[in-house]
mmCIF file of C-alpha atoms in Angstrom:
data_model
loop_
_atom_site.group_PDB
_atom_site.id
_atom_site.type_symbol
_atom_site.label_atom_id
_atom_site.label_comp_id
_atom_site.label_asym_id
_atom_site.label_seq_id
_atom_site.Cartn_x
_atom_site.Cartn_y
_atom_site.Cartn_z
ATOM 1 C CA MET A 1 14.152 -16.570 11.090
ATOM 2 C CA GLY A 2 15.036 -13.360 11.855
ATOM 3 C CA ARG A 3 16.967 -10.228 10.664
ATOM 4 C CA LEU A 4 20.565 -10.851 9.648
ATOM 5 C CA THR A 5 23.203 -9.250 11.915
ATOM 6 C CA GLY A 6 26.985 -9.149 11.581
ATOM 7 C CA GLY A 7 27.505 -10.600 15.181
ATOM 8 C CA ASP A 8 25.498 -13.650 14.538
ATOM 9 C CA PRO A 9 27.320 -16.915 14.860
ATOM 10 C CA SER A 10 25.084 -18.507 12.590
ATOM 11 C CA LEU A 11 25.297 -15.668 9.681
ATOM 12 C CA LEU A 12 26.782 -17.653 6.729
ATOM 13 C CA ARG A 13 23.922 -20.216 7.195
ATOM 14 C CA ARG A 14 21.236 -17.722 7.719
ATOM 15 C CA ILE A 15 22.352 -16.239 4.292
ATOM 16 C CA ASN A 16 22.265 -19.374 2.406
ATOM 17 C CA SER A 17 18.735 -20.089 3.768
ATOM 18 C CA ALA A 18 17.690 -16.405 2.583
ATOM 19 C CA VAL A 19 18.866 -17.145 -0.834
ATOM 20 C CA VAL A 20 17.680 -20.671 -1.314
ATOM 21 C CA LEU A 21 14.052 -19.454 0.176
ATOM 22 C CA HIS A 22 14.051 -16.551 -2.107
ATOM 23 C CA ALA A 23 14.776 -18.540 -5.176
ATOM 24 C CA LEU A 24 11.916 -21.034 -4.196
ATOM 25 C CA ARG A 25 9.309 -18.273 -3.957
ATOM 26 C CA GLY A 26 10.241 -17.155 -7.441
ATOM 27 C CA ALA A 27 10.934 -20.602 -9.071
ATOM 28 C CA GLY A 28 7.770 -22.715 -8.768
ATOM 29 C CA SER A 29 8.753 -26.189 -8.114
ATOM 30 C CA PRO A 30 12.465 -26.426 -8.529
ATOM 31 C CA THR A 31 14.595 -29.428 -8.154
ATOM 32 C CA LEU A 32 17.861 -29.536 -6.231
ATOM 33 C CA THR A 33 19.809 -29.168 -9.328
ATOM 34 C CA ASP A 34 17.839 -26.299 -10.355
ATOM 35 C CA LEU A 35 18.564 -24.510 -7.059
ATOM 36 C CA THR A 36 21.947 -25.253 -7.105
ATOM 37 C CA ARG A 37 22.015 -23.578 -10.672
ATOM 38 C CA ILE A 38 19.809 -20.550 -9.636
ATOM 39 C CA THR A 39 21.778 -19.695 -6.175
ATOM 40 C CA GLY A 40 25.168 -20.977 -7.131
ATOM 41 C CA LEU A 41 25.592 -22.935 -3.725
ATOM 42 C CA SER A 42 26.938 -26.322 -3.904
ATOM 43 C CA ARG A 43 24.251 -29.074 -3.747
ATOM 44 C CA PRO A 44 25.224 -30.403 -0.358
ATOM 45 C CA THR A 45 24.458 -26.671 1.153
ATOM 46 C CA VAL A 46 21.266 -26.721 -0.703
ATOM 47 C CA GLU A 47 20.186 -29.845 0.772
ATOM 48 C CA GLY A 48 21.115 -28.991 4.315
ATOM 49 C CA VAL A 49 19.011 -25.537 3.781
ATOM 50 C CA ILE A 50 16.180 -27.291 2.281
ATOM 51 C CA GLU A 51 15.931 -29.630 5.541
ATOM 52 C CA GLY A 52 15.972 -26.805 7.829
ATOM 53 C CA LEU A 53 13.456 -24.954 5.864
ATOM 54 C CA ILE A 54 10.979 -28.032 5.954
ATOM 55 C CA GLU A 55 11.494 -28.231 9.660
ATOM 56 C CA ALA A 56 10.440 -24.693 10.037
ATOM 57 C CA GLY A 57 7.367 -25.130 7.817
ATOM 58 C CA LEU A 58 8.370 -22.711 5.038
ATOM 59 C CA VAL A 59 9.196 -25.310 2.351
ATOM 60 C CA VAL A 60 7.515 -28.438 1.357
ATOM 61 C CA GLU A 61 8.320 -31.177 -1.195
ATOM 62 C CA SER A 62 5.940 -31.054 -4.349
ATOM 63 C CA VAL A 63 4.048 -34.154 -5.253
ATOM 64 C CA ALA A 64 5.436 -35.404 -8.281
ATOM 65 C CA GLU A 65 3.257 -35.395 -11.231
ATOM 66 C CA GLU A 66 0.957 -38.423 -12.095
ATOM 67 C CA GLY A 67 2.835 -40.524 -14.579
ATOM 68 C CA ALA A 68 6.145 -38.913 -14.007
ATOM 69 C CA ALA A 69 7.591 -42.218 -12.438
ATOM 70 C CA ARG A 70 6.771 -44.352 -15.735
ATOM 71 C CA ARG A 71 8.167 -42.269 -17.900
ATOM 72 C CA GLN A 72 11.476 -41.504 -16.087
ATOM 73 C CA GLY A 73 11.758 -43.572 -13.512
ATOM 74 C CA ARG A 74 12.309 -42.090 -10.280
ATOM 75 C CA PRO A 75 11.602 -38.499 -10.449
ATOM 76 C CA ALA A 76 13.839 -35.674 -9.001
ATOM 77 C CA ARG A 77 12.289 -34.265 -5.891
ATOM 78 C CA ARG A 78 10.869 -31.194 -6.157
ATOM 79 C CA PHE A 79 10.278 -28.315 -3.569
ATOM 80 C CA ARG A 80 8.056 -25.239 -3.198
ATOM 81 C CA PHE A 81 7.876 -22.170 -0.872
ATOM 82 C CA ARG A 82 4.612 -22.584 1.529
ATOM 83 C CA ALA A 83 2.893 -19.583 0.760
ATOM 84 C CA GLU A 84 0.480 -20.587 3.282
ATOM 85 C CA ALA A 85 2.764 -21.076 6.178
ATOM 86 C CA GLY A 86 1.612 -17.378 7.180
ATOM 87 C CA HIS A 87 -0.558 -14.515 6.168
ATOM 88 C CA LEU A 88 -0.990 -10.856 5.930
ATOM 89 C CA LEU A 89 -3.391 -8.194 6.306
ATOM 90 C CA GLY A 90 -3.764 -4.805 4.537
ATOM 91 C CA VAL A 91 -6.310 -2.542 6.191
ATOM 92 C CA GLU A 92 -7.600 0.922 5.031
ATOM 93 C CA ILE A 93 -9.162 3.300 7.679
ATOM 94 C CA GLY A 94 -11.023 6.048 5.877
ATOM 95 C CA PRO A 95 -13.641 8.731 6.365
ATOM 96 C CA HIS A 96 -16.532 6.499 4.656
ATOM 97 C CA ARG A 97 -15.204 2.859 4.932
ATOM 98 C CA VAL A 98 -12.826 0.363 6.382
ATOM 99 C CA ALA A 99 -11.376 -2.175 4.451
ATOM 100 C CA ALA A 100 -8.833 -5.404 4.448
ATOM 101 C CA LEU A 101 -7.162 -7.495 2.220
ATOM 102 C CA LEU A 102 -5.755 -10.805 3.188
ATOM 103 C CA SER A 103 -2.860 -12.566 1.416
ATOM 104 C CA GLY A 104 -0.387 -15.455 1.848
ATOM 105 C CA LEU A 105 3.360 -14.917 2.034
ATOM 106 C CA ASP A 106 3.524 -14.356 -1.520
ATOM 107 C CA GLY A 107 1.312 -11.537 -1.568
ATOM 108 C CA ARG A 108 -1.737 -12.973 -3.567
ATOM 109 C CA ILE A 109 -4.859 -11.950 -2.243
ATOM 110 C CA ILE A 110 -7.037 -14.578 -0.941
ATOM 111 C CA GLY A 111 -9.670 -12.711 0.840
ATOM 112 C CA ALA A 112 -11.204 -9.292 1.075
ATOM 113 C CA GLY A 113 -13.990 -7.355 2.788
ATOM 114 C CA SER A 114 -15.252 -3.709 3.558
ATOM 115 C CA ARG A 115 -17.962 -1.922 5.625
ATOM 116 C CA GLU A 116 -18.973 1.512 5.415
ATOM 117 C CA VAL A 117 -18.624 3.957 8.428
ATOM 118 C CA SER A 118 -20.303 7.418 8.956
ATOM 119 C CA GLU A 119 -17.592 10.311 8.745
ATOM 120 C CA THR A 120 -19.055 11.354 12.175
ATOM 121 C CA ALA A 121 -17.989 8.046 13.900
ATOM 122 C CA CYS A 122 -15.691 8.455 16.909
ATOM 123 C CA ALA A 123 -12.385 6.821 17.137
ATOM 124 C CA ASP A 124 -13.453 3.820 19.326
ATOM 125 C CA ASP A 125 -16.480 3.007 16.672
ATOM 126 C CA ARG A 126 -14.102 3.189 13.708
ATOM 127 C CA LEU A 127 -11.858 0.781 15.210
ATOM 128 C CA GLU A 128 -14.365 -1.683 16.359
ATOM 129 C CA ARG A 129 -15.456 -1.502 12.506
ATOM 130 C CA VAL A 130 -12.177 -2.437 11.714
ATOM 131 C CA ARG A 131 -12.104 -5.445 14.225
ATOM 132 C CA LEU A 132 -15.497 -6.698 12.639
ATOM 133 C CA VAL A 133 -14.163 -6.301 8.876
ATOM 134 C CA VAL A 134 -10.873 -8.105 10.052
ATOM 135 C CA ALA A 135 -12.811 -10.884 11.717
ATOM 136 C CA ASP A 136 -15.044 -11.437 8.847
ATOM 137 C CA VAL A 137 -12.315 -11.532 6.475
ATOM 138 C CA LEU A 138 -10.502 -14.132 8.261
ATOM 139 C CA ARG A 139 -13.486 -16.068 8.962
ATOM 140 C CA ARG A 140 -14.873 -16.330 5.290
ATOM 141 C CA ALA A 141 -11.226 -17.275 4.160
ATOM 142 C CA GLY A 142 -10.870 -20.170 7.076
ATOM 143 C CA ILE A 143 -7.634 -18.295 8.358
ATOM 144 C CA ALA A 144 -6.795 -18.701 11.886
ATOM 145 C CA ARG A 145 -5.874 -14.974 13.442
ATOM 146 C CA ASN A 146 -2.633 -16.607 15.036
ATOM 147 C CA SER A 147 -1.476 -17.378 11.184
ATOM 148 C CA LEU A 148 -0.944 -13.584 10.664
ATOM 149 C CA ARG A 149 2.517 -12.597 10.404
ATOM 150 C CA ALA A 150 1.905 -9.142 9.785
ATOM 151 C CA VAL A 151 -0.463 -6.166 9.556
ATOM 152 C CA GLY A 152 -0.122 -3.183 7.444
ATOM 153 C CA VAL A 153 -2.500 -0.116 8.183
ATOM 154 C CA GLY A 154 -3.342 2.950 5.833
ATOM 155 C CA SER A 155 -4.736 5.789 7.550
ATOM 156 C CA PRO A 156 -5.201 9.489 6.911
ATOM 157 C CA GLY A 157 -3.156 11.970 8.856
ATOM 158 C CA ILE A 158 0.722 12.430 9.812
ATOM 159 C CA VAL A 159 1.702 9.226 11.165
ATOM 160 C CA GLU A 160 4.839 8.698 13.371
ATOM 161 C CA ALA A 161 7.209 5.667 13.170
ATOM 162 C CA ASP A 162 5.439 3.911 16.364
ATOM 163 C CA GLY A 163 1.665 4.459 14.588
ATOM 164 C CA THR A 164 0.758 7.561 16.481
ATOM 165 C CA VAL A 165 -1.249 9.868 14.442
ATOM 166 C CA ARG A 166 0.484 13.329 15.072
ATOM 167 C CA LEU A 167 -1.934 15.243 13.115
ATOM 168 C CA GLY A 168 -5.198 13.662 11.622
ATOM 169 C CA THR A 169 -8.080 16.365 10.765
ATOM 170 C CA ALA A 170 -10.007 13.873 8.243
ATOM 171 C CA LEU A 171 -11.376 11.806 11.241
ATOM 172 C CA PRO A 172 -13.008 12.803 14.355
ATOM 173 C CA GLY A 173 -10.545 12.032 17.659
ATOM 174 C CA TRP A 174 -7.734 10.831 15.179
ATOM 175 C CA THR A 175 -5.132 13.618 16.262
ATOM 176 C CA GLY A 176 -2.859 12.097 18.938
ATOM 177 C CA LEU A 177 -4.556 8.716 18.621
ATOM 178 C CA ALA A 178 -1.984 6.063 19.290
ATOM 179 C CA LEU A 179 -3.340 3.867 16.374
ATOM 180 C CA GLY A 180 -0.715 1.251 16.104
ATOM 181 C CA GLN A 181 -1.130 0.609 20.087
ATOM 182 C CA ARG A 182 -4.608 0.490 19.824
ATOM 183 C CA LEU A 183 -4.624 -2.084 16.760
ATOM 184 C CA GLN A 184 -1.981 -4.119 18.199
ATOM 185 C CA ARG A 185 -4.294 -5.226 21.135
ATOM 186 C CA SER A 186 -6.107 -7.055 18.429
ATOM 187 C CA PHE A 187 -3.188 -9.104 16.664
ATOM 188 C CA ARG A 188 -0.071 -11.134 18.119
ATOM 189 C CA CYS A 189 1.927 -9.970 15.138
ATOM 190 C CA PRO A 190 3.589 -6.477 14.081
ATOM 191 C CA VAL A 191 1.247 -3.879 13.270
ATOM 192 C CA LEU A 192 2.652 -0.995 10.816
ATOM 193 C CA VAL A 193 0.829 1.956 10.432
ATOM 194 C CA GLU A 194 1.443 4.485 7.359
ATOM 195 C CA ASN A 195 -0.443 7.534 5.752
ATOM 196 C CA ASP A 196 -2.789 6.495 3.484
ATOM 197 C CA ALA A 197 -1.266 8.357 0.377
ATOM 198 C CA ASN A 198 2.055 7.153 1.302
ATOM 199 C CA ALA A 199 0.285 3.595 1.179
ATOM 200 C CA ALA A 200 -1.312 4.185 -2.141
ATOM 201 C CA ALA A 201 1.909 5.350 -3.601
ATOM 202 C CA VAL A 202 3.435 1.824 -2.792
ATOM 203 C CA ALA A 203 0.445 0.219 -4.203
ATOM 204 C CA GLU A 204 0.769 1.872 -7.496
ATOM 205 C CA HIS A 205 4.353 0.977 -7.845
ATOM 206 C CA TRP A 206 3.785 -2.695 -6.758
ATOM 207 C CA LYS A 207 0.454 -3.341 -8.824
ATOM 208 C CA GLY A 208 -0.709 -0.343 -10.513
ATOM 209 C CA SER A 209 0.198 2.490 -13.003
ATOM 210 C CA GLY A 210 3.620 3.064 -11.424
ATOM 211 C CA ARG A 211 5.192 -0.569 -11.920
ATOM 212 C CA ASP A 212 7.917 0.921 -14.500
ATOM 213 C CA SER A 213 8.583 3.871 -12.301
ATOM 214 C CA ASP A 214 10.681 4.289 -9.214
ATOM 215 C CA ASP A 215 10.106 8.116 -8.996
ATOM 216 C CA LEU A 216 6.483 8.715 -8.880
ATOM 217 C CA VAL A 217 4.141 10.921 -7.068
ATOM 218 C CA PHE A 218 0.581 9.564 -5.931
ATOM 219 C CA VAL A 219 -2.063 12.301 -5.530
ATOM 220 C CA LEU A 220 -5.028 11.243 -3.315
ATOM 221 C CA ALA A 221 -7.417 13.749 -4.719
ATOM 222 C CA GLY A 222 -9.991 15.448 -2.820
ATOM 223 C CA LEU A 223 -11.080 18.131 -0.743
ATOM 224 C CA SER A 224 -8.153 17.664 1.476
ATOM 225 C CA PRO A 225 -5.556 16.309 -1.110
ATOM 226 C CA GLY A 226 -2.562 14.221 -0.154
ATOM 227 C CA ALA A 227 0.036 12.831 -1.765
ATOM 228 C CA GLY A 228 2.839 10.063 -1.413
ATOM 229 C CA SER A 229 5.980 9.882 -3.181
ATOM 230 C CA LEU A 230 8.776 7.266 -4.225
ATOM 231 C CA ILE A 231 12.234 8.631 -4.906
ATOM 232 C CA GLY A 232 14.534 6.124 -6.522
ATOM 233 C CA GLY A 233 11.873 3.371 -5.522
ATOM 234 C CA ARG A 234 11.590 4.170 -1.813
ATOM 235 C CA LEU A 235 9.090 5.606 0.213
ATOM 236 C CA HIS A 236 9.622 9.214 1.029
ATOM 237 C CA ARG A 237 8.287 10.423 4.312
ATOM 238 C CA GLY A 238 10.049 13.316 5.182
ATOM 239 C CA PHE A 239 11.888 13.840 8.471
ATOM 240 C CA GLY A 240 8.513 13.947 10.523
ATOM 241 C CA GLY A 241 6.191 11.935 8.278
ATOM 242 C CA ALA A 242 4.423 15.068 6.740
ATOM 243 C CA ALA A 243 5.829 14.959 3.241
ATOM 244 C CA GLY A 244 3.186 15.300 0.760
ATOM 245 C CA GLU A 245 0.701 17.101 2.718
ATOM 246 C CA ILE A 246 -0.288 19.327 -0.447
ATOM 247 C CA GLY A 247 -3.892 19.902 1.396
ATOM 248 C CA ALA A 248 -2.082 22.451 3.675
ATOM 249 C CA LEU A 249 -0.717 24.704 0.596
ATOM 250 C CA HIS A 250 -3.641 27.033 0.824
ATOM 251 C CA LEU A 251 -1.954 28.329 3.873
ATOM 252 C CA LEU A 252 0.677 29.719 1.958
ATOM 253 C CA GLY A 253 -0.865 33.111 1.391
ATOM 254 C CA ARG A 254 -4.205 31.395 -0.266
ATOM 255 C CA ASP A 255 -7.368 32.079 1.887
ATOM 256 C CA VAL A 256 -9.712 30.131 -0.342
ATOM 257 C CA THR A 257 -9.903 26.619 0.695
ATOM 258 C CA PRO A 258 -10.866 23.857 -1.651
ATOM 259 C CA GLU A 259 -14.129 23.204 -0.349
ATOM 260 C CA ARG A 260 -15.299 26.577 -1.151
ATOM 261 C CA LEU A 261 -13.597 26.428 -4.461
ATOM 262 C CA LEU A 262 -15.704 23.597 -5.484
ATOM 263 C CA SER A 263 -19.034 25.159 -3.954
ATOM 264 C CA THR A 264 -21.812 26.348 -6.311
ATOM 265 C CA THR A 265 -23.323 28.343 -3.643
ATOM 266 C CA ASP A 266 -21.903 30.617 -1.032
ATOM 267 C CA GLU A 267 -21.773 27.941 1.315
ATOM 268 C CA PRO A 268 -18.510 25.719 1.537
ATOM 269 C CA LEU A 269 -19.027 21.861 0.709
ATOM 270 C CA HIS A 270 -18.376 19.727 4.132
ATOM 271 C CA PRO A 271 -14.568 18.550 3.791
ATOM 272 C CA LEU A 272 -15.607 14.977 3.726
ATOM 273 C CA ASP A 273 -18.946 15.047 1.600
ATOM 274 C CA GLU A 274 -17.700 13.076 -1.398
ATOM 275 C CA GLN A 275 -21.113 12.710 -2.953
ATOM 276 C CA ALA A 276 -21.462 16.643 -3.094
ATOM 277 C CA VAL A 277 -18.198 16.675 -4.733
ATOM 278 C CA ALA A 278 -19.611 13.992 -7.273
ATOM 279 C CA ASP A 279 -22.775 15.953 -7.805
ATOM 280 C CA VAL A 280 -20.749 19.088 -8.688
ATOM 281 C CA PHE A 281 -18.483 17.234 -11.265
ATOM 282 C CA ALA A 282 -21.778 15.620 -12.649
ATOM 283 C CA LEU A 283 -23.412 19.107 -12.970
ATOM 284 C CA ALA A 284 -20.423 20.346 -14.794
ATOM 285 C CA LYS A 285 -20.436 17.236 -17.062
ATOM 286 C CA GLY A 286 -23.987 18.161 -17.729
ATOM 287 C CA GLY A 287 -23.359 21.638 -18.872
ATOM 288 C CA ASP A 288 -24.240 23.680 -15.532
ATOM 289 C CA SER A 289 -22.280 26.751 -15.735
ATOM 290 C CA ARG A 290 -21.590 27.502 -12.303
ATOM 291 C CA ALA A 291 -20.590 23.851 -11.777
ATOM 292 C CA GLN A 292 -18.049 24.021 -14.617
ATOM 293 C CA GLU A 293 -16.841 27.403 -13.147
ATOM 294 C CA ALA A 294 -16.451 25.503 -9.696
ATOM 295 C CA VAL A 295 -14.461 22.299 -11.296
ATOM 296 C CA GLU A 296 -12.261 24.529 -13.061
ATOM 297 C CA ARG A 297 -11.252 26.575 -10.024
ATOM 298 C CA PHE A 298 -10.816 23.219 -8.171
ATOM 299 C CA ILE A 299 -8.520 21.791 -10.885
ATOM 300 C CA GLN A 300 -6.381 24.770 -11.186
ATOM 301 C CA ARG A 301 -5.867 24.532 -7.345
ATOM 302 C CA LEU A 302 -5.198 20.732 -7.683
ATOM 303 C CA VAL A 303 -2.686 21.585 -10.773
ATOM 304 C CA HIS A 304 -0.717 24.132 -8.339
ATOM 305 C CA ASP A 305 -0.619 21.819 -5.418
ATOM 306 C CA VAL A 306 0.678 18.776 -7.874
ATOM 307 C CA ALA A 307 3.010 21.218 -9.635
ATOM 308 C CA ALA A 308 4.638 22.289 -6.152
ATOM 309 C CA LEU A 309 5.572 18.552 -5.546
ATOM 310 C CA VAL A 310 6.736 18.114 -9.476
ATOM 311 C CA LEU A 311 8.908 21.004 -9.247
ATOM 312 C CA ALA A 312 10.537 19.845 -6.054
ATOM 313 C CA LEU A 313 10.880 16.237 -6.935
ATOM 314 C CA ASP A 314 10.991 15.846 -10.664
ATOM 315 C CA PRO A 315 9.145 12.531 -10.707
ATOM 316 C CA GLU A 316 8.809 10.460 -13.818
ATOM 317 C CA LEU A 317 5.072 9.987 -13.115
ATOM 318 C CA VAL A 318 1.951 11.315 -11.436
ATOM 319 C CA VAL A 319 -0.752 9.105 -10.482
ATOM 320 C CA ILE A 320 -4.132 10.518 -9.858
ATOM 321 C CA GLY A 321 -6.264 8.663 -7.299
ATOM 322 C CA GLY A 322 -8.967 8.877 -4.686
ATOM 323 C CA TRP A 323 -12.503 9.940 -5.746
ATOM 324 C CA ALA A 324 -11.191 12.005 -8.723
ATOM 325 C CA ALA A 325 -9.854 8.837 -10.350
ATOM 326 C CA GLY A 326 -13.422 8.238 -11.633
ATOM 327 C CA LEU A 327 -14.209 11.563 -12.999
ATOM 328 C CA ASP A 328 -13.752 12.918 -16.637
ATOM 329 C CA GLY A 329 -12.076 15.849 -17.388
ATOM 330 C CA VAL A 330 -9.139 15.680 -14.830
ATOM 331 C CA LEU A 331 -6.184 14.403 -16.595
ATOM 332 C CA ASP A 332 -5.837 16.472 -19.756
ATOM 333 C CA PRO A 333 -6.277 19.950 -17.799
ATOM 334 C CA LEU A 334 -3.557 18.644 -15.499
ATOM 335 C CA ARG A 335 -1.268 17.394 -18.054
ATOM 336 C CA ASP A 336 -1.654 20.718 -19.965
ATOM 337 C CA GLU A 337 -0.843 22.910 -17.029
ATOM 338 C CA LEU A 338 1.915 20.853 -15.403
ATOM 339 C CA SER A 339 3.351 21.392 -18.903
ATOM 340 C CA ARG A 340 3.274 25.312 -18.560
ATOM 341 C CA TYR A 341 4.381 25.116 -14.953
ATOM 342 C CA CYS A 342 7.155 22.295 -14.741
ATOM 343 C CA LEU A 343 10.379 22.216 -16.491
ATOM 344 C CA ARG A 344 10.023 18.785 -17.428
ATOM 345 C CA PRO A 345 6.582 17.613 -17.350
ATOM 346 C CA PRO A 346 5.831 14.146 -16.024
ATOM 347 C CA ARG A 347 3.643 11.489 -17.291
ATOM 348 C CA VAL A 348 0.162 11.571 -15.897
ATOM 349 C CA ALA A 349 -1.688 8.377 -15.198
ATOM 350 C CA LEU A 350 -4.875 7.592 -13.370
ATOM 351 C CA SER A 351 -4.695 4.936 -10.679
ATOM 352 C CA LEU A 352 -5.392 1.167 -11.793
ATOM 353 C CA LEU A 353 -6.231 0.187 -8.362
ATOM 354 C CA GLY A 354 -9.089 2.761 -7.518
ATOM 355 C CA GLU A 355 -10.904 2.412 -4.134
ATOM 356 C CA ALA A 356 -8.307 -0.643 -3.459
ATOM 357 C CA ALA A 357 -5.121 1.349 -3.597
ATOM 358 C CA VAL A 358 -4.489 2.097 0.170
ATOM 359 C CA ALA A 359 -5.333 -1.283 1.435
ATOM 360 C CA THR A 360 -3.171 -2.702 -1.350
ATOM 361 C CA GLY A 361 -0.185 -0.686 -0.371
ATOM 362 C CA ALA A 362 -0.821 -1.566 3.515
ATOM 363 C CA LEU A 363 -0.690 -5.190 2.463
ATOM 364 C CA ARG A 364 2.687 -4.528 0.697
ATOM 365 C CA LEU A 365 3.962 -2.915 3.829
ATOM 366 C CA ALA A 366 3.113 -6.160 5.823
ATOM 367 C CA LEU A 367 4.708 -8.092 3.016
ATOM 368 C CA ASP A 368 7.818 -5.864 3.173
ATOM 369 C CA HIS A 369 8.142 -6.385 6.794
ATOM 370 C CA VAL A 370 7.922 -10.230 6.346
ATOM 371 C CA GLU A 371 10.304 -10.225 3.532
ATOM 372 C CA GLU A 372 13.118 -8.183 5.688
ATOM 373 C CA GLU A 373 12.551 -11.321 8.064
ATOM 374 C CA LEU A 374 12.367 -14.221 5.655
ATOM 375 C CA PHE A 375 14.639 -13.023 2.614
ATOM 376 C CA ALA A 376 16.994 -10.771 4.184
ATOM 377 C CA VAL A 377 15.629 -8.000 2.199
ATOM 378 C CA GLU A 378 17.425 -4.847 2.514
ATOM 379 C CA GLY A 379 16.285 -1.471 1.894
ATOM 380 C CA THR A 380 12.753 -2.546 0.998
ATOM 381 C CA VAL A 381 10.186 0.241 -0.411
ATOM 382 C CA THR A 382 8.439 0.693 2.871
ATOM 383 C CA ALA A 383 11.303 0.449 5.523
ATOM 384 C CA ARG A 384 11.441 3.064 8.097
ATOM 385 C CA ARG A 385 14.688 4.931 8.984
#
């Protein structure tokens, strides 16, 4: 089944198929009568669609409950959506680790895995680590690679529509990397590459703190923070994919970089040294005055960066993720300062997904792609222009 087009002679039949399939996925094991009521289609139409979906391998007749025939005579036929008819992958590629989540066509996670990687690893080594993680997840779940229908990938950097990283300073050799093309060699299905903060924003809207908010900003906090935004329930990338790059705001007349702000010595922290950052926060919590001053400087910078987005977008919710999500003392100062700077302060919450946010958003990216094909869903959260 492909996407609906106005010139398709089987348009009506395909619309009916999408309607019935969508109803099946959300209704458990309905009968033909149930589907007729849910979809508003005639019984003969539903019967014809069901037979076609069974032939396509997307629907199967459910086994009647034991004893049903004795209680009620011959039970009504029931059907279910075959989530196992295909599988999806969500992959995170980060400075210190790569991770993958595996799901069926319903988005329910059935496998997961991760491996550490050095922040100094070259692009080839990092991509090889991705292949190892994916192979391990598929093997442990007993899923064949040719069962994959789509792969979503979350990566640092400004990502173009074709999966090329136009600018990626967080990973060695990442700028200019044709990431989508490189990964496509390992799969026979579409590979969709997205900026990591954007993917995390989608994840929080799907399964995290932003489930009830269509206008939200996700801040991937760190020494080089990034942000992803949903406006009216749709991911906002900007014209060239650079929306939310708040880590570059220090270039606008602010010479002090975040890695200097959080340093307790005369030497700046390494931009990718997350342990050093955690150590500074731990010292501050323990009462070290220089560390407390460094944390205060960093939080002030983070507040100003987030406030710039809040003033421009007026989100209902700001979600804080990344390494800062596990550290005390970030949310209250952020709330207080946003109330000073912003005309309508948003709600502020920690990520509920933690380190799984990026991979979860990448999985949603893959699921959106499949839903556009199977369910004729228009205007999905992650659809590209």
